[in-house]
PDB file of C-alpha atoms in Angstrom:
ATOM      1  CA  LEU P   1      23.962  72.105 139.661  1.00 51.00           C
ATOM      2  CA  ALA P   2      24.594  74.983 137.141  1.00 48.00           C
ATOM      3  CA  HIS P   3      23.485  77.274 140.123  1.00 50.00           C
ATOM      4  CA  SER P   4      26.745  75.823 142.011  1.00 51.00           C
ATOM      5  CA  ALA P   5      29.487  75.974 139.209  1.00 47.00           C
ATOM      6  CA  SER P   6      28.487  80.283 137.845  1.00 50.00           C
ATOM      7  CA  SER P   7      29.133  81.017 141.382  1.00 52.00           C
ATOM      8  CA  SER P   8      32.091  79.167 141.707  1.00 48.00           C
ATOM      9  CA  ALA P   9      33.279  80.362 138.668  1.00 46.00           C
ATOM     10  CA  ALA P  10      32.179  83.893 139.441  1.00 48.00           C
ATOM     11  CA  ALA P  11      34.217  83.234 142.858  1.00 46.00           C
ATOM     12  CA  LEU P  12      37.305  82.177 141.543  1.00 45.00           C
ATOM     13  CA  ARG P  13      36.914  85.457 138.686  1.00 46.00           C
ATOM     14  CA  THR P  14      37.353  87.469 141.545  1.00 47.00           C
ATOM     15  CA  SER P  15      38.983  86.444 144.078  1.00 44.00           C
ATOM     16  CA  TYR P  16      41.843  87.257 142.443  1.00 43.00           C
ATOM     17  CA  LEU P  17      41.293  91.282 142.170  1.00 45.00           C
ATOM     18  CA  CYS P  18      42.465  93.425 145.546  1.00 46.00           C
ATOM     19  CA  ARG P  19      40.854  95.208 147.507  1.00 47.00           C
ATOM     20  CA  PRO P  20      40.990  98.629 147.700  1.00 48.00           C
ATOM     21  CA  ARG P  21      43.141  98.356 150.589  1.00 50.00           C
ATOM     22  CA  CYS P  22      45.837  95.854 151.714  1.00 50.00           C
ATOM     23  CA  GLU P  23      46.537  94.870 155.035  1.00 50.00           C
ATOM     24  CA  PRO P  24      49.536  92.961 155.795  1.00 51.00           C
ATOM     25  CA  SER P  25      47.543  91.243 158.356  1.00 51.00           C
ATOM     26  CA  SER P  26      44.992  89.839 156.237  1.00 51.00           C
ATOM     27  CA  ALA P  27      44.414  86.714 153.719  1.00 51.00           C
ATOM     28  CA  VAL P  28      44.342  89.020 150.602  1.00 48.00           C
ATOM     29  CA  VAL P  29      48.321  90.230 150.593  1.00 48.00           C
ATOM     30  CA  PRO P  30      48.709  86.944 147.920  1.00 52.00           C
ATOM     31  CA  CYS P  31      45.783  88.413 145.507  1.00 52.00           C
ATOM     32  CA  CYS P  32      47.114  91.475 146.112  1.00 57.00           C
ATOM     33  CA  LEU P  33      50.389  91.163 144.206  1.00 61.00           C
ATOM     34  CA  LEU P  34      49.312  88.751 141.163  1.00 58.00           C
ATOM     35  CA  GLY P  35      46.310  89.589 138.831  1.00 56.00           C
ATOM     36  CA  PRO P  36      45.311  92.355 136.763  1.00 57.00           C
ATOM     37  CA  ALA P  37      44.692  94.367 140.338  1.00 59.00           C
ATOM     38  CA  GLY P  38      47.779  93.235 141.434  1.00 61.00           C
ATOM     39  CA  VAL P  39      51.683  93.847 141.396  1.00 64.00           C
ATOM     40  CA  VAL P  40      53.515  91.352 139.167  1.00 64.00           C
ATOM     41  CA  PHE P  41      51.062  89.713 136.102  1.00 62.00           C
ATOM     42  CA  SER P  42      48.704  92.821 135.842  1.00 65.00           C
ATOM     43  CA  GLY P  43      47.522  94.744 132.765  1.00 66.00           C
ATOM     44  CA  ARG P  44      45.115  94.645 130.677  1.00 70.00           C
ATOM     45  CA  HIS P  45      44.098  91.471 129.459  1.00 66.00           C
ATOM     46  CA  GLU P  46      42.651  89.001 132.011  1.00 66.00           C
ATOM     47  CA  GLY P  47      43.117  85.895 130.543  1.00 67.00           C
ATOM     48  CA  PHE P  48      43.852  84.306 126.229  1.00 68.00           C
ATOM     49  CA  ASP P  49      41.628  86.234 124.265  1.00 74.00           C
ATOM     50  CA  ARG P  50      41.189  87.519 121.386  1.00 78.00           C
ATOM     51  CA  ALA P  51      42.632  90.823 122.448  1.00 79.00           C
ATOM     52  CA  TRP P  52      45.629  88.977 123.765  1.00 74.00           C
ATOM     53  CA  PHE P  53      46.836  87.492 120.812  1.00 77.00           C
ATOM     54  CA  VAL P  54      46.405  90.813 118.942  1.00 79.00           C
ATOM     55  CA  THR P  55      48.577  92.821 121.185  1.00 78.00           C
ATOM     56  CA  LEU P  56      51.040  90.756 123.105  1.00 79.00           C
ATOM     57  CA  GLY P  57      51.023  86.805 120.772  1.00 78.00           C
ATOM     58  CA  ALA P  58      51.574  88.782 117.368  1.00 81.00           C
ATOM     59  CA  SER P  59      54.752  90.881 118.771  1.00 83.00           C
ATOM     60  CA  LEU P  60      55.944  88.001 119.943  1.00 83.00           C
ATOM     61  CA  LEU P  61      55.989  85.913 117.817  1.00 84.00           C
ATOM     62  CA  VAL P  62      57.117  88.435 115.552  1.00 86.00           C
ATOM     63  CA  THR P  63      59.941  88.699 117.674  1.00 86.00           C
ATOM     64  CA  LEU P  64      60.977  85.370 118.416  1.00 86.00           C
ATOM     65  CA  ALA P  65      60.542  84.979 113.511  1.00 87.00           C
ATOM     66  CA  LEU P  66      63.750  87.845 113.703  1.00 89.00           C
ATOM     67  CA  GLN P  67      65.389  86.801 116.503  1.00 87.00           C
ATOM     68  CA  GLY P  68      65.464  83.021 114.608  1.00 86.00           C
ATOM     69  CA  ALA P  69      66.142  84.608 111.778  1.00 89.00           C
ATOM     70  CA  VAL P  70      69.109  86.234 113.481  1.00 89.00           C
ATOM     71  CA  PHE P  71      70.343  82.955 114.740  1.00 87.00           C
ATOM     72  CA  VAL P  72      70.031  81.442 111.712  1.00 88.00           C
ATOM     73  CA  GLY P  73      72.168  84.403 109.315  1.00 90.00           C
ATOM     74  CA  GLU P  74      75.161  84.306 111.405  1.00 89.00           C
ATOM     75  CA  PRO P  75      76.888  81.075 110.407  1.00 88.00           C
ATOM     76  CA  VAL P  76      75.853  82.236 106.347  1.00 89.00           C
ATOM     77  CA  ALA P  77      77.113  85.926 107.698  1.00 91.00           C
ATOM     78  CA  ARG P  78      79.990  84.380 108.868  1.00 88.00           C
ATOM     79  CA  ALA P  79      80.283  81.960 106.113  1.00 87.00           C
ATOM     80  CA  ALA P  80      80.424  84.868 103.357  1.00 90.00           C
ATOM     81  CA  LEU P  81      82.363  87.175 105.614  1.00 89.00           C
ATOM     82  CA  GLN P  82      85.195  84.178 105.076  1.00 86.00           C
ATOM     83  CA  LEU P  83      84.350  83.277 101.809  1.00 85.00           C
ATOM     84  CA  ALA P  84      85.372  86.893 100.280  1.00 87.00           C
ATOM     85  CA  ARG P  85      88.107  86.882 102.443  1.00 84.00           C
ATOM     86  CA  VAL P  86      89.360  83.920 101.066  1.00 82.00           C
ATOM     87  CA  ARG P  87      88.991  85.499  97.295  1.00 83.00           C
ATOM     88  CA  TRP P  88      90.089  88.670  98.230  1.00 84.00           C
ATOM     89  CA  SER P  89      93.752  87.576  99.814  1.00 80.00           C
ATOM     90  CA  ALA P  90      94.493  84.619  97.860  1.00 74.00           C
ATOM     91  CA  GLU P  91      96.592  86.643  95.281  1.00 76.00           C
ATOM     92  CA  ARG P  92      98.465  88.831  98.382  1.00 79.00           C
ATOM     93  CA  LYS P  93      99.248  85.540  99.809  1.00 75.00           C
ATOM     94  CA  VAL P  94     102.156  84.706  98.589  1.00 74.00           C
ATOM     95  CA  THR P  95     104.536  82.503 101.688  1.00 80.00           C
ATOM     96  CA  LEU P  96     102.968  78.683 102.972  1.00 81.00           C
ATOM     97  CA  ASP P  97     102.015  80.535 106.758  1.00 82.00           C
ATOM     98  CA  GLY P  98     100.026  83.097 104.892  1.00 79.00           C
ATOM     99  CA  LEU P  99      98.131  80.648 102.556  1.00 78.00           C
ATOM    100  CA  VAL P 100      97.396  78.285 105.431  1.00 79.00           C
ATOM    101  CA  GLU P 101      96.447  81.385 108.050  1.00 78.00           C
ATOM    102  CA  LEU P 102      93.821  82.669 105.461  1.00 77.00           C
ATOM    103  CA  PHE P 103      92.836  79.136 103.868  1.00 77.00           C
ATOM    104  CA  THR P 104      92.605  77.757 107.769  1.00 79.00           C
ATOM    105  CA  GLY P 105      89.123  79.366 108.906  1.00 79.00           C
ATOM    106  CA  PRO P 106      88.112  80.468 113.059  1.00 82.00           C
ATOM    107  CA  HIS P 107      86.831  77.475 115.685  1.00 83.00           C
ATOM    108  CA  PHE P 108      83.209  76.820 116.256  1.00 83.00           C
ATOM    109  CA  ASP P 109      81.808  78.057 119.543  1.00 83.00           C
ATOM    110  CA  LEU P 110      79.909  75.039 120.187  1.00 80.00           C
ATOM    111  CA  ALA P 111      78.921  76.706 123.483  1.00 82.00           C
ATOM    112  CA  LYS P 112      77.890  80.204 121.922  1.00 85.00           C
ATOM    113  CA  GLN P 113      76.124  78.099 120.209  1.00 85.00           C
ATOM    114  CA  SER P 114      74.163  75.446 121.574  1.00 84.00           C
ATOM    115  CA  GLY P 115      73.886  77.999 124.516  1.00 86.00           C
ATOM    116  CA  GLN P 116      71.848  80.064 121.655  1.00 86.00           C
ATOM    117  CA  ALA P 117      69.775  76.878 120.754  1.00 86.00           C
ATOM    118  CA  LEU P 118      68.359  76.226 123.844  1.00 87.00           C
ATOM    119  CA  ALA P 119      67.330  80.124 125.165  1.00 87.00           C
ATOM    120  CA  TYR P 120      65.548  79.602 121.529  1.00 87.00           C
ATOM    121  CA  ALA P 121      63.620  76.704 122.674  1.00 87.00           C
ATOM    122  CA  CYS P 122      62.767  77.456 126.425  1.00 87.00           C
ATOM    123  CA  ALA P 123      61.680  80.682 125.002  1.00 85.00           C
ATOM    124  CA  LEU P 124      59.303  78.914 122.577  1.00 86.00           C
ATOM    125  CA  PHE P 125      58.223  76.262 124.847  1.00 86.00           C
ATOM    126  CA  CYS P 126      57.827  78.373 127.180  1.00 84.00           C
ATOM    127  CA  PHE P 127      54.955  80.949 125.341  1.00 82.00           C
ATOM    128  CA  ALA P 128      53.871  78.164 123.269  1.00 83.00           C
ATOM    129  CA  PRO P 129      50.574  76.565 124.976  1.00 81.00           C
ATOM    130  CA  ALA P 130      49.366  80.131 125.102  1.00 76.00           C
ATOM    131  CA  LEU P 131      50.586  80.602 120.604  1.00 79.00           C
ATOM    132  CA  PRO P 132      50.711  77.110 119.300  1.00 82.00           C
ATOM    133  CA  GLY P 133      52.341  78.905 116.263  1.00 82.00           C
ATOM    134  CA  LEU P 134      55.174  79.285 118.034  1.00 84.00           C
ATOM    135  CA  TYR P 135      55.650  75.526 117.373  1.00 88.00           C
ATOM    136  CA  TRP P 136      55.400  75.632 113.631  1.00 89.00           C
ATOM    137  CA  LEU P 137      58.132  78.591 114.217  1.00 88.00           C
ATOM    138  CA  GLY P 138      60.223  76.558 116.335  1.00 87.00           C
ATOM    139  CA  LEU P 139      60.995  73.427 113.763  1.00 90.00           C
ATOM    140  CA  VAL P 140      61.480  75.919 110.769  1.00 91.00           C
ATOM    141  CA  MET P 141      64.083  77.687 113.644  1.00 89.00           C
ATOM    142  CA  VAL P 142      66.066  74.416 114.882  1.00 88.00           C
ATOM    143  CA  GLY P 143      65.970  73.422 111.122  1.00 91.00           C
ATOM    144  CA  GLY P 144      67.485  76.042 109.159  1.00 91.00           C
ATOM    145  CA  LEU P 145      70.310  76.283 113.023  1.00 90.00           C
ATOM    146  CA  TYR P 146      71.330  72.654 111.915  1.00 90.00           C
ATOM    147  CA  ALA P 147      72.138  73.466 108.120  1.00 92.00           C
ATOM    148  CA  ALA P 148      73.128  76.931 108.952  1.00 91.00           C
ATOM    149  CA  ASP P 149      75.494  75.583 111.307  1.00 89.00           C
ATOM    150  CA  LYS P 150      76.356  72.851 109.608  1.00 89.00           C
ATOM    151  CA  GLY P 151      77.828  74.263 106.884  1.00 89.00           C
ATOM    152  CA  TYR P 152      79.470  77.228 108.356  1.00 88.00           C
ATOM    153  CA  LEU P 153      81.429  73.680 110.363  1.00 86.00           C
ATOM    154  CA  LEU P 154      81.569  71.967 107.559  1.00 86.00           C
ATOM    155  CA  ARG P 155      83.210  74.517 104.778  1.00 84.00           C
ATOM    156  CA  VAL P 156      84.767  76.908 107.104  1.00 85.00           C
ATOM    157  CA  CYS P 157      85.798  76.274 110.462  1.00 84.00           C
ATOM    158  CA  ARG P 158      88.687  74.394 111.183  1.00 78.00           C
ATOM    159  CA  SER P 159      89.122  71.183 112.362  1.00 73.00           C
ATOM    160  CA  PRO P 160      87.904  70.111 115.792  1.00 68.00           C
ATOM    161  CA  PRO P 161      91.271  68.999 117.718  1.00 63.00           C
ATOM    162  CA  ALA P 162      91.873  65.651 118.016  1.00 68.00           C
ATOM    163  CA  VAL P 163      89.754  63.672 120.915  1.00 69.00           C
ATOM    164  CA  ASP P 164      92.587  61.623 123.131  1.00 76.00           C
ATOM    165  CA  GLU P 165      92.316  58.959 125.744  1.00 83.00           C
ATOM    166  CA  ALA P 166      92.586  61.227 128.768  1.00 83.00           C
ATOM    167  CA  LEU P 167      89.039  62.901 127.969  1.00 77.00           C
ATOM    168  CA  VAL P 168      87.126  59.773 126.794  1.00 81.00           C
ATOM    169  CA  LEU P 169      87.843  58.153 130.022  1.00 85.00           C
ATOM    170  CA  ALA P 170      86.330  61.147 132.235  1.00 85.00           C
ATOM    171  CA  LEU P 171      83.725  61.914 130.495  1.00 81.00           C
ATOM    172  CA  VAL P 172      82.824  58.064 130.873  1.00 86.00           C
ATOM    173  CA  PRO P 173      80.825  58.971 133.573  1.00 86.00           C
ATOM    174  CA  ALA P 174      78.600  61.422 133.152  1.00 81.00           C
ATOM    175  CA  PHE P 175      77.989  58.827 129.644  1.00 82.00           C
ATOM    176  CA  LYS P 176      76.749  56.072 132.229  1.00 83.00           C
ATOM    177  CA  LEU P 177      74.408  58.833 134.121  1.00 81.00           C
ATOM    178  CA  ILE P 178      73.416  59.820 130.731  1.00 76.00           C
ATOM    179  CA  ALA P 179      72.474  56.577 129.576  1.00 78.00           C
ATOM    180  CA  ALA P 180      70.759  55.364 132.543  1.00 69.00           C
TER     181      ALA P 180
END
């Protein structure tokens, strides 16, 4: 039993390696595309070993940490700029329209913020099985992004427009589908 397991493991290890020359009619064509000797997924690492974590895993972790910091830092920076604009321009605004314009913040771009969060979550869930530390990084990023967006939305951005009955009635079928 041990001999058959070791021979099947050896056959599995060598089954994706390319022969020196792939013939289009041969059964080896798919293995010429994948693996360390193939066209796709080629590289010097055959698996998720210690060398992979040192070279690729660490750079991936740093890249996703920096990307998360930028996502969280953007609403914080926008809030700081809006606060500075209000402090430095309040004395020069003398008309009611000027003051309303000054104290009315920008619109909150919900599509952009949710798109950033979902793209980040997708990258995390793609690489986290190989790097479990990414789950903790994702937890910190989602919590930080939630707090930053909540503060930015409630303290800086203008109030969203009121929702009328037509929009609610148009979305009822979608909510029924989601709830099912």
